[in-house]
PDB file of C-alpha atoms in Angstrom:
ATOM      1  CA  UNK O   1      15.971  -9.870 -13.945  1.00 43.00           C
ATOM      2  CA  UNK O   2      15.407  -6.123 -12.779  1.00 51.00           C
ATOM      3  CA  UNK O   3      17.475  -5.001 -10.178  1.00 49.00           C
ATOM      4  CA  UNK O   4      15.866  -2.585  -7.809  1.00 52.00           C
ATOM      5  CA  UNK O   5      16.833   1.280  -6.421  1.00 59.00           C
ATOM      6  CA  UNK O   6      16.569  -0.307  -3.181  1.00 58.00           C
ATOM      7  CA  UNK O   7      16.980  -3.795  -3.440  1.00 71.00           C
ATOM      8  CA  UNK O   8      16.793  -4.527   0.702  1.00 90.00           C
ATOM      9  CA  UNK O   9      13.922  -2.531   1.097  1.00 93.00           C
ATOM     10  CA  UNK O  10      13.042   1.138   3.101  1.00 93.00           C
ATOM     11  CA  UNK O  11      13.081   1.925   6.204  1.00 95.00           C
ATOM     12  CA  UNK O  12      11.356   4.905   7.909  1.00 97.00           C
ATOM     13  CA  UNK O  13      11.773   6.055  11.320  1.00 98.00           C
ATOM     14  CA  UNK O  14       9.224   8.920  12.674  1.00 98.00           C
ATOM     15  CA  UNK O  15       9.246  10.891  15.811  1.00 98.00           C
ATOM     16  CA  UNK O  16       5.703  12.246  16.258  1.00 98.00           C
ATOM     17  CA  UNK O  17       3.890  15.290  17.946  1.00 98.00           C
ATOM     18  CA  UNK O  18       0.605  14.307  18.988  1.00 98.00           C
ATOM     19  CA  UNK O  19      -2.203  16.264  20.913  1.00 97.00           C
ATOM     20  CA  UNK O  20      -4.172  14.114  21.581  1.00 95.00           C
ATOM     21  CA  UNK O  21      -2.534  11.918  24.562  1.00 92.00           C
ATOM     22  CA  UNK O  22      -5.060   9.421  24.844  1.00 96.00           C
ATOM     23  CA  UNK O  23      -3.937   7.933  21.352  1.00 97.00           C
ATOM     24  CA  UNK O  24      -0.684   7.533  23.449  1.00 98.00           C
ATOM     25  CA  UNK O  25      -2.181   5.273  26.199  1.00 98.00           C
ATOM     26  CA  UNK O  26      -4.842   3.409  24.345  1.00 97.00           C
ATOM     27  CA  UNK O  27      -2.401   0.228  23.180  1.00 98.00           C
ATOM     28  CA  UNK O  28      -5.765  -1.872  22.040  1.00 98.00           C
ATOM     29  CA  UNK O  29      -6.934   0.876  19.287  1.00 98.00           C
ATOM     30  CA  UNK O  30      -2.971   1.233  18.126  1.00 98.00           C
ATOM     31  CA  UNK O  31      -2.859  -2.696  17.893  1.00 98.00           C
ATOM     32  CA  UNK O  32      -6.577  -2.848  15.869  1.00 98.00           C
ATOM     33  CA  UNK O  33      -5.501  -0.024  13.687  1.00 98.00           C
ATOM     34  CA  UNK O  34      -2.554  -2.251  12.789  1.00 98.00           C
ATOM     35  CA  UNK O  35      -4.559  -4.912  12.067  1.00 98.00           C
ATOM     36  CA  UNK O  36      -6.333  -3.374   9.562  1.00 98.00           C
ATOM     37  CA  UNK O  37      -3.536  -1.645   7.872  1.00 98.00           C
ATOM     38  CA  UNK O  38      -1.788  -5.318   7.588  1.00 98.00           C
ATOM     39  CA  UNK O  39      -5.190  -6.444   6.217  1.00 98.00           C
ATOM     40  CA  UNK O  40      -5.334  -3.639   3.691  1.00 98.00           C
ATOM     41  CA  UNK O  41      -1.975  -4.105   2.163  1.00 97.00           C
ATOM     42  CA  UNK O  42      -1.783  -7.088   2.089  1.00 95.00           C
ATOM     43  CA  UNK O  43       1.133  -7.876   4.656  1.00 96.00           C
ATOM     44  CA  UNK O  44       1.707 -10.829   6.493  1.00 95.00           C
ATOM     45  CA  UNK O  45       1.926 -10.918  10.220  1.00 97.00           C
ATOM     46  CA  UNK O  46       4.209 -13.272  12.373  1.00 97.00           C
ATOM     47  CA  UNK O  47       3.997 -12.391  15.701  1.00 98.00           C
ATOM     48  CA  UNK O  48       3.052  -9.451  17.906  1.00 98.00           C
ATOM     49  CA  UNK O  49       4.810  -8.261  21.238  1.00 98.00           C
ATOM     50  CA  UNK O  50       3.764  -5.610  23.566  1.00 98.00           C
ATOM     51  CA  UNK O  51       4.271  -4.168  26.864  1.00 98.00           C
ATOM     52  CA  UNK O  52       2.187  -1.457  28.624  1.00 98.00           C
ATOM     53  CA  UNK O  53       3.844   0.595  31.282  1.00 98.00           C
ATOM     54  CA  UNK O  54       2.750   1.856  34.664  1.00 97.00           C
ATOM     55  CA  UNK O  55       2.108   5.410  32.849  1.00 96.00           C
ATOM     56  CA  UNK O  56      -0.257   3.818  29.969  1.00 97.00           C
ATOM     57  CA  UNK O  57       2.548   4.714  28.024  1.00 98.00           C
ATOM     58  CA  UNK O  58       2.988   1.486  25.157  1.00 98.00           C
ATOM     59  CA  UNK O  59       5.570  -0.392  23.203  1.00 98.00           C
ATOM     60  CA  UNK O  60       4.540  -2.487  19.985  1.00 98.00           C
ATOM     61  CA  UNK O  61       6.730  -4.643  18.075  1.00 98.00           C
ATOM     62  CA  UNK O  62       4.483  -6.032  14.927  1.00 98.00           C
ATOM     63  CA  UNK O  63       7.025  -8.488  13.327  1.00 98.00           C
ATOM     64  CA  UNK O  64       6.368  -9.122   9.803  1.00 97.00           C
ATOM     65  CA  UNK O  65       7.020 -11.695   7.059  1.00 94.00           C
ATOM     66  CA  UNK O  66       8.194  -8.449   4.994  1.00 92.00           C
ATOM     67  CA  UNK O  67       9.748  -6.989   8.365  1.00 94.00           C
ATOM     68  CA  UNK O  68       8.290  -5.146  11.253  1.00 97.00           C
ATOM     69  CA  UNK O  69       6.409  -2.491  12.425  1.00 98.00           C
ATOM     70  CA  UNK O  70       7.559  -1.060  15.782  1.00 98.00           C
ATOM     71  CA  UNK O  71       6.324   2.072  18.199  1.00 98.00           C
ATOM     72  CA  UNK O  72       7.086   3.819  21.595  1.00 98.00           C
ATOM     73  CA  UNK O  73       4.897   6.613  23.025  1.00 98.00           C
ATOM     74  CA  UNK O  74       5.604   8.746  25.485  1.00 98.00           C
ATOM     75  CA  UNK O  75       2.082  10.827  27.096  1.00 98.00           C
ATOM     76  CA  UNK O  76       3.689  12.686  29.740  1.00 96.00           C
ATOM     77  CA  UNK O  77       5.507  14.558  26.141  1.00 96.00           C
ATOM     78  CA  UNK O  78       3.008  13.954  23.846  1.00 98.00           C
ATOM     79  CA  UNK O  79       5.342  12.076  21.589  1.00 98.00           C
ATOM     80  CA  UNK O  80       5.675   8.864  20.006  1.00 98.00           C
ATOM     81  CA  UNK O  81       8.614   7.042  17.754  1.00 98.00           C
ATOM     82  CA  UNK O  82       7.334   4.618  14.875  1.00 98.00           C
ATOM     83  CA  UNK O  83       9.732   2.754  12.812  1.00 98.00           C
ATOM     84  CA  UNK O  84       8.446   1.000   9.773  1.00 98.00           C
ATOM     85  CA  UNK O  85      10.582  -1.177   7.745  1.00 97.00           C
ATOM     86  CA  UNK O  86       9.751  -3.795   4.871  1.00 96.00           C
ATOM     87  CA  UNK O  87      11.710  -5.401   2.815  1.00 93.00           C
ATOM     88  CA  UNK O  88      11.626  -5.950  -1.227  1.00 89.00           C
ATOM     89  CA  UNK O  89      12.101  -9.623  -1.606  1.00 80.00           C
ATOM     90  CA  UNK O  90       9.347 -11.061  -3.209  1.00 80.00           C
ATOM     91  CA  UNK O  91       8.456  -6.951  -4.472  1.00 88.00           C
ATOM     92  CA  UNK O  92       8.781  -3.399  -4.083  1.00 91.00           C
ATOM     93  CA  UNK O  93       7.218  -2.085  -0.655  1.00 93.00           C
ATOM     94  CA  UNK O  94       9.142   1.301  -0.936  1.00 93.00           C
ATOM     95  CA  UNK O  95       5.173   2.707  -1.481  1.00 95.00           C
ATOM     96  CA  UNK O  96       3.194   0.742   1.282  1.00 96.00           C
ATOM     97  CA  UNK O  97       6.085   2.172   3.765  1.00 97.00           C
ATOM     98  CA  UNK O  98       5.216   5.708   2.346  1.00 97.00           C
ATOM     99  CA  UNK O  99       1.695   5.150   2.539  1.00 98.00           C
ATOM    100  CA  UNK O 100       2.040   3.306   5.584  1.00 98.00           C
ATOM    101  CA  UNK O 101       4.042   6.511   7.327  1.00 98.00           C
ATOM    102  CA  UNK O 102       1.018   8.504   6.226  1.00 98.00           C
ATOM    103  CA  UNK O 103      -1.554   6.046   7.423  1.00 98.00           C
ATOM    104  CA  UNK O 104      -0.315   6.412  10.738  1.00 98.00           C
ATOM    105  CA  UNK O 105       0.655  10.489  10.523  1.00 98.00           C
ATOM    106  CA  UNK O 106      -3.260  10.618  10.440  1.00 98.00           C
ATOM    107  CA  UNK O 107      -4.745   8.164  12.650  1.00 98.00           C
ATOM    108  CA  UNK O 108      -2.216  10.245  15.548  1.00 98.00           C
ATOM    109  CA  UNK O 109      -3.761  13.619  14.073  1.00 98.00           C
ATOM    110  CA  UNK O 110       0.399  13.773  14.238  1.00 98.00           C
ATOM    111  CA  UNK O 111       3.266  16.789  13.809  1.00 98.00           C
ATOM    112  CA  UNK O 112       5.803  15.077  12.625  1.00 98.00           C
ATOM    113  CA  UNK O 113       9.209  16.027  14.409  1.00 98.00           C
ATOM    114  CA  UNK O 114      11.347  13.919  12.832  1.00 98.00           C
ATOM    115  CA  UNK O 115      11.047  11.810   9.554  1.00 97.00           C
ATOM    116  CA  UNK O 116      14.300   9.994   8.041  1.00 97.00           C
ATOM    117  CA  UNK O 117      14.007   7.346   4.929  1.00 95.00           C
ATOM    118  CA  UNK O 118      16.851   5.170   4.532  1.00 93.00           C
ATOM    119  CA  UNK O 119      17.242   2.714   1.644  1.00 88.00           C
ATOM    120  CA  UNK O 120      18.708  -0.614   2.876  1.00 85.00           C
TER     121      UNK O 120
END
């Protein structure tokens, strides 16, 4: 048996620039987007929650069979917080959250403020 660098998984947390406020209000192209990033590699969805507030502004909790995907935005700043997480029980995910983090970076057309990896 080979015991992993990060045996629990990784865990990335982003605070995001973005110019482009509609991306911040427009929960239904977020929540597609998603979609087909879960399709793509190959990651299991359990259940989706959301909430849109009175200023467009959007929360999104994806929770996965690996872990979850989860984002806030903020228009009236122009900012956003994602925090992706999976786990490495049945493999190593440290590279889907990488690519994942990236995936995401460009669909927002994203600065990134703030970007911190942890290793569960």
């Amino acid at each position: 048996m080979t015991i992993q660098a990060n045996p629990l998984g990784l865990h990335q947390l982003l605070t995001l620039h973005v110019e482009d406020h509609k991306k911040l209000i427009q929960v239904e192209e977020f929540v597609g987007f998603t979609e087909t990033l879960l399709k793509k590699y190959n990651l299991e969805k359990v259940g989706i929650a959301s909430h849109v507030f009175d200023n467009k502004s959007y929360t999104v909790s994806f929770c996965l069979m690996e872990s979850h995907i989860c984002i806030h935005t903020w228009p009236e700043n122009k900012n956003l917080a994602l925090d992706i997480y999976l786990c490495n029980y049945s493999q190593d995910n440290t590279e889907k959250v990488r690519q994942l983090a990236q995936e995401y970076i460009a669909f927002f057309g994203a600065k990134i403020l703030k970007q911190v990896e942890i290793d569960r």
